[in-house]
Coordinates of C-alpha atoms in Angstrom, one line a residue:
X1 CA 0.0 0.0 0.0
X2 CA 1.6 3.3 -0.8
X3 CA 2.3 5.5 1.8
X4 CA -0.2 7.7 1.8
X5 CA -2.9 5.1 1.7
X6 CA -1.1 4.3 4.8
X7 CA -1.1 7.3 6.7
X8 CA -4.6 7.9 5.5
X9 CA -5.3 4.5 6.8
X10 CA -3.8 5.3 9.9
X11 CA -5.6 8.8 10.2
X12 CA -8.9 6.8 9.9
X13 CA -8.5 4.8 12.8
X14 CA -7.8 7.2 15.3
X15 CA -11.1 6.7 18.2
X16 CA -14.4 8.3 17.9
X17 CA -15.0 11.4 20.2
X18 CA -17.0 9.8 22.4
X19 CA -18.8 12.2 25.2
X20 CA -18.1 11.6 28.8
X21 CA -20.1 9.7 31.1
X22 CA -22.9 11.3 32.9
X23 CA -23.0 11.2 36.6
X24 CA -25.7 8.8 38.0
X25 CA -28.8 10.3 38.5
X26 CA -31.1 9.5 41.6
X27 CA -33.5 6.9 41.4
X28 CA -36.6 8.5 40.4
X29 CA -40.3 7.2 38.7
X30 CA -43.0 9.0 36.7
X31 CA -46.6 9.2 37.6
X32 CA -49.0 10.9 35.8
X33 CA -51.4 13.2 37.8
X34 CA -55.1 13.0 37.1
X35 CA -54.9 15.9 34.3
X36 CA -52.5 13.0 32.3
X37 CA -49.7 15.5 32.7
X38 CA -46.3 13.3 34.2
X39 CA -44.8 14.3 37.6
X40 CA -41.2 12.9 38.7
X41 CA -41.3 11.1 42.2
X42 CA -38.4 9.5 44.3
X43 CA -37.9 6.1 44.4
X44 CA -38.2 6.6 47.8
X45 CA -41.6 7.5 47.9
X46 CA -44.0 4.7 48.7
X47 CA -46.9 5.7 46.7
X48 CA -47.6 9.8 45.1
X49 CA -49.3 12.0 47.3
X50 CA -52.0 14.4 46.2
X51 CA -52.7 18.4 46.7
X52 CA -55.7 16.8 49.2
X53 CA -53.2 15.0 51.2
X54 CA -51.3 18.1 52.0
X55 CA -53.4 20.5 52.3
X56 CA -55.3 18.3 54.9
X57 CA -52.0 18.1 56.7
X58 CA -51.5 21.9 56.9
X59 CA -55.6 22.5 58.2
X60 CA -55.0 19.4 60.4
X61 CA -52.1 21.3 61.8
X62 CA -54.4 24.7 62.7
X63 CA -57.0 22.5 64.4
X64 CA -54.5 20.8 66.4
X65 CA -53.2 24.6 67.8
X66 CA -56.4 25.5 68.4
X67 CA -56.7 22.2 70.9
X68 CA -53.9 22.8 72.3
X69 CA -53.3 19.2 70.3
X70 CA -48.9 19.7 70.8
X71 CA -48.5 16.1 70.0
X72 CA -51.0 16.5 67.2
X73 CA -49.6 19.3 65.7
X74 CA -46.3 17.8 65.6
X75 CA -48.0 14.9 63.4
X76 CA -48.8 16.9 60.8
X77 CA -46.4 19.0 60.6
X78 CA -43.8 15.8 59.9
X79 CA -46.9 14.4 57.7
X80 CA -46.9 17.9 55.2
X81 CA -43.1 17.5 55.1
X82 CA -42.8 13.7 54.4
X83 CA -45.7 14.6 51.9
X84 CA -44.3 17.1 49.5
X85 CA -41.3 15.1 47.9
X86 CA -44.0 12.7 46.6
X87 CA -46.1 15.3 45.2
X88 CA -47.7 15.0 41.5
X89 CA -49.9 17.8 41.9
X90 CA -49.6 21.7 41.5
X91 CA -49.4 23.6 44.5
X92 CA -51.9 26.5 45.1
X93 CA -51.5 29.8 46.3
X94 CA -54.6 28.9 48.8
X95 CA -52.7 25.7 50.2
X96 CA -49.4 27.2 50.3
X97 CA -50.5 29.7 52.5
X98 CA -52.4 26.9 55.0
X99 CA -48.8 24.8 55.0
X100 CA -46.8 28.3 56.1
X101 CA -49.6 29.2 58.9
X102 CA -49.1 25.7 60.3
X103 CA -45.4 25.9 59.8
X104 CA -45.6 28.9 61.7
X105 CA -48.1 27.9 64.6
X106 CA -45.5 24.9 64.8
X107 CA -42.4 27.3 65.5
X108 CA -45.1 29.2 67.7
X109 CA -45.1 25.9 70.1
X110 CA -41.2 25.7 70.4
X111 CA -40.9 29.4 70.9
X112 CA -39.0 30.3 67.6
X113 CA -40.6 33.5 67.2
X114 CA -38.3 34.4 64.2
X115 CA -39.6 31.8 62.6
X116 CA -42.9 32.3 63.2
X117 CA -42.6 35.9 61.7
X118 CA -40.9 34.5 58.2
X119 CA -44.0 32.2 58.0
X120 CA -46.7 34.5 58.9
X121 CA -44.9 36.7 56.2
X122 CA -45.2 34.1 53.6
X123 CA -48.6 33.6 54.2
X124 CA -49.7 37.3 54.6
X125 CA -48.2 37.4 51.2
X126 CA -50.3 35.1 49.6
X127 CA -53.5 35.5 51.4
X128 CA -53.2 39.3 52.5
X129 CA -56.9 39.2 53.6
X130 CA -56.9 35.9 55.9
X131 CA -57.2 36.6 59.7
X132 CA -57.0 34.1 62.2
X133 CA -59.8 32.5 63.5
X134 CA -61.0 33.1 67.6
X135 CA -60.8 29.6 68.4
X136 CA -57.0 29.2 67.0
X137 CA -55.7 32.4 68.5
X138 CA -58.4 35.0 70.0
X139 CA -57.3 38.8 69.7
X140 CA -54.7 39.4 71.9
X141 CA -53.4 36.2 71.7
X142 CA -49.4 36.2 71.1
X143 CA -49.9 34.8 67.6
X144 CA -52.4 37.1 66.7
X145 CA -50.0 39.8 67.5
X146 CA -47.2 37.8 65.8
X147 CA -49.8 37.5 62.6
X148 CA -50.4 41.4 62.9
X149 CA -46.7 42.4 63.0
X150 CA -46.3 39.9 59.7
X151 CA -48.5 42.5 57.9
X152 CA -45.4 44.5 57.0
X153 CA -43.9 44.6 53.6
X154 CA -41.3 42.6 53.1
X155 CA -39.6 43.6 49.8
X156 CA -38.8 46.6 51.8
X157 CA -36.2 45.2 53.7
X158 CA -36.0 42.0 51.6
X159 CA -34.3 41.6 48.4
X160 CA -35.1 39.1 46.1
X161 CA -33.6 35.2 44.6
X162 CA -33.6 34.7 40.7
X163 CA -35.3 31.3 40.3
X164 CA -33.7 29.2 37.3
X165 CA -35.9 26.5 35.8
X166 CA -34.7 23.5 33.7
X167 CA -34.2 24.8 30.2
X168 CA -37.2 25.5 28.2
X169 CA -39.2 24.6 31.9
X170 CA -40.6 27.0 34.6
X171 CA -40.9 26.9 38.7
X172 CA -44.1 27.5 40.8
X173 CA -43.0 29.3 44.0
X174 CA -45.9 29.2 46.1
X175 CA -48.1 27.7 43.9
X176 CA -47.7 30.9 41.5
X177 CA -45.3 30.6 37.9
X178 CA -42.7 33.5 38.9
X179 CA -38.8 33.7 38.3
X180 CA -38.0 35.5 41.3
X181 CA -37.9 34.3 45.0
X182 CA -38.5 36.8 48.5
X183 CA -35.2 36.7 50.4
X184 CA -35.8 35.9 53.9
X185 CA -38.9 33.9 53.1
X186 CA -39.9 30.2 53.3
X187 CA -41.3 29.2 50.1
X188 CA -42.6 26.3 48.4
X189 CA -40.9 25.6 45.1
X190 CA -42.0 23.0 42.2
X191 CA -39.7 22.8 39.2
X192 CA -41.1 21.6 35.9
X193 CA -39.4 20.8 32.8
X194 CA -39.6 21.7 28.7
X195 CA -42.5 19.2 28.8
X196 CA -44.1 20.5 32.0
X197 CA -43.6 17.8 33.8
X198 CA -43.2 18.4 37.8
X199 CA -39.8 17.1 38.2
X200 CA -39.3 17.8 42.1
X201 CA -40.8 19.8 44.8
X202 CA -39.1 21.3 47.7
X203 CA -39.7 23.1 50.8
X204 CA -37.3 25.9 51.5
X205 CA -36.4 27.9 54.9
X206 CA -35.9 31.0 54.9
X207 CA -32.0 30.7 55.4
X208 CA -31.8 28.2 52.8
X209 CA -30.3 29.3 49.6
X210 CA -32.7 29.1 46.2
X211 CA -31.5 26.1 43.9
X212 CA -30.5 26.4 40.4
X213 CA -32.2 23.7 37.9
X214 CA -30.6 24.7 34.8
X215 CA -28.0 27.1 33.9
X216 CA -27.6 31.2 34.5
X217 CA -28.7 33.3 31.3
X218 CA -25.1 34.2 31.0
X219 CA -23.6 30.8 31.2
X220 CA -26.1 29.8 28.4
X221 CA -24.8 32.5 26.1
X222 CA -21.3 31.3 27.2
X223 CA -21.9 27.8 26.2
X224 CA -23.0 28.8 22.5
X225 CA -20.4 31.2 21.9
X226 CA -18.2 28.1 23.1
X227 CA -20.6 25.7 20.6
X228 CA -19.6 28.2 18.0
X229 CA -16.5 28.6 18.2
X230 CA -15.5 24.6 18.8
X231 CA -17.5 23.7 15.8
X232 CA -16.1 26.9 13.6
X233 CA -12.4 25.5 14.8
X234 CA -13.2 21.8 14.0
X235 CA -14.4 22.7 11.1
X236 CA -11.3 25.0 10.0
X237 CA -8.9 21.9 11.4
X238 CA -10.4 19.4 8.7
X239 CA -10.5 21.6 5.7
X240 CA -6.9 21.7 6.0
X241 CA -6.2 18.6 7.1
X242 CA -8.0 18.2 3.7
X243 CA -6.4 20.6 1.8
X244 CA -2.6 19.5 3.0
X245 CA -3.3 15.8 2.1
X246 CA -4.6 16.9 -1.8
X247 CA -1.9 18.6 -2.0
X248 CA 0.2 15.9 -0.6
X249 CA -1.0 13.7 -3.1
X250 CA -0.1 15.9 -5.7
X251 CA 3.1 15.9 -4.7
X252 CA 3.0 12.1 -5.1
X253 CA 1.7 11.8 -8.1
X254 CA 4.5 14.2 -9.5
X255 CA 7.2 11.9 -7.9
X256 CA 5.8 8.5 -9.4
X257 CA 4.9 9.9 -12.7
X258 CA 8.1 11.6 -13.1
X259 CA 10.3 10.6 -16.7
X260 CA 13.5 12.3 -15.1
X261 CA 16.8 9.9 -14.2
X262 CA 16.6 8.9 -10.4
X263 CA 19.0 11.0 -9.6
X264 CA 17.5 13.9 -11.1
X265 CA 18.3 16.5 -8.0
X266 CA 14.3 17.6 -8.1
X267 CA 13.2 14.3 -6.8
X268 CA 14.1 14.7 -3.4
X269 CA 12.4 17.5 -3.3
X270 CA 9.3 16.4 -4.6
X271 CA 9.3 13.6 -2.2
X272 CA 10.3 15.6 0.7
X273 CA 7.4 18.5 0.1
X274 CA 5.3 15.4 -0.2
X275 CA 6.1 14.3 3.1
X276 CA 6.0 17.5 5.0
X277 CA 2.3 17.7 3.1
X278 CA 1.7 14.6 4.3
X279 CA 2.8 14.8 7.8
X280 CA 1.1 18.3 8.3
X281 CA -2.3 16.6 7.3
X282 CA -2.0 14.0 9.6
X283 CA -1.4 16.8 12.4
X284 CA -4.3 18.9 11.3
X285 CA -6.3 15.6 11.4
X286 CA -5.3 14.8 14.6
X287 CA -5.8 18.5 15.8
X288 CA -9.7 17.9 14.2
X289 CA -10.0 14.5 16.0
X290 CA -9.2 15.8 19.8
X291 CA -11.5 19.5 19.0
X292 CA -14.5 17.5 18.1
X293 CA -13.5 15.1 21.1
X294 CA -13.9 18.7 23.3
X295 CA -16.9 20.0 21.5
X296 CA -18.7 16.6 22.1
X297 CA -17.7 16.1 25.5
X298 CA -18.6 20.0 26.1
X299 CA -21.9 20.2 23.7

């Protein structure tokens, strides 16, 4: 074979890019809600839960305070929390503000009033017009009072959380489609993806920090200027890896087609341009092969 065919054969065999491995995922199932739309669950969960499951949690919590129920109260606070992970329903405004009242009459019991006051102000937020019933905390009461100093603005003195959804997804924050999160403030968060599915759906505190499912704006413009300019390179690499090994050929086909004596002074030449030709294809070749290896691995 002559030794271009060689080195072309050679060239040919280098590895596919292949793209790396992705990390392992957890264990997660789909169930679809009773609208037919898909929710993500953990594996973990031993059967979906519904909207009516938690919001009967959250009102069973408010009953409980206003028996005096501790024990009770403790129940269903654990039962709203062990509840939301295995969620395939939409949260609503309504039943986000119920969970944060209960969350709040549950800090109430252990004396946290600073957390009482984040809650109350989630609520208030939601349901500005909600009072507290007589028999859960009578006027007066130090709830009531804690409910009443919750009526203050927060986004005076709170700033606020970008929210980043998957890509071409969105994120319910208290039950309402929004992609900006209250600083300071509890909140219930449901991310969805491109095909609205509810992929997961978390309770945050107030000191917790607001998750990310996707990329920043700016690191999505990054990675297609990055796209661009791989594929442009790549691109560049093979036409003259091309281009070197025509010409390389040509050089070739002078060499063996030549009528001169052998040691005619030109041949070495010929041969020798030949081979730089050929070798400089090979390396433009090779430079292609490991810049599409990156722009796969990157992509």
């Amino acid at each position: 074979m002559p030794p271009l065919s060689l080195a072309l054969a050679a060239l040919l065999s280098l590895p596919a890019a292949r793209a790396a491995p992705e990390a392992d995922a957890p264990e997660e199932r789909v169930e679809l809600r009773e609208d037919g739309v898909a929710a993500v669950i953990p594996t973990s969960c031993p059967a979906p839960t519904h909207l009516d499951d938690f919001s009967a949690a959250a009102r069973a919590g408010e009953r409980a305070f206003a028996a005096m129920d501790l024990l009770s109260l403790g129940d269903a606070r654990s039962e709203a929390l062990q509840t939301l992970p295995c969620l395939v329903d939409q949260v609503t405004p309504t039943v986000a503000a119920d969970f944060h009242r209960m969350m709040a009459m549950a800090a109430f019991t252990s004396g946290d009033e600073t957390k009482v006051l984040e809650e109350f102000h989630a609520a208030r937020r939601l349901e500005p017009g909600y009072t507290v019933p007589e028999e859960v905390a009578p006027e007066g009461h130090p709830l009531s009072d804690l409910y009443e100093r919750a009526a203050t603005n927060v986004l005076d003195s709170h700033g606020l959380d970008p929210v980043i959804p998957p890509i071409g997804g969105f994120v319910l924050v208290d039950g309402a489609e929004t992609s900006l999160r209250i600083q300071g403030l509890s909140a219930l968060l449901q991310a969805h993806d491109a095909q609205g599915r509810l992929v997961e759906t978390r309770y945050l505190m107030a000191d917790q920090p607001t998750p990310a499912w996707g990329p920043l704006p700016l690191e999505l413009e990054a990675r297609r200027r990055r796209r661009i300019a791989l594929g442009a390179s790549t691109g560049a690499a093979l036409l003259l890896a091309g281009g070197l090994y025509s010409g390389a050929l040509v050089q070739q086909h002078r060499f063996d087609n030549s009528v001169v004596p052998d040691d005619d002074p030109t041949l070495p030449t010929i041969q020798a341009k030949a081979n730089s030709l050929l070798f400089a294809s090979v390396g433009a070749a090779s430079l292609s092969v490991a810049l599409g290896t990156v722009t796969v691995v990157l992509w």
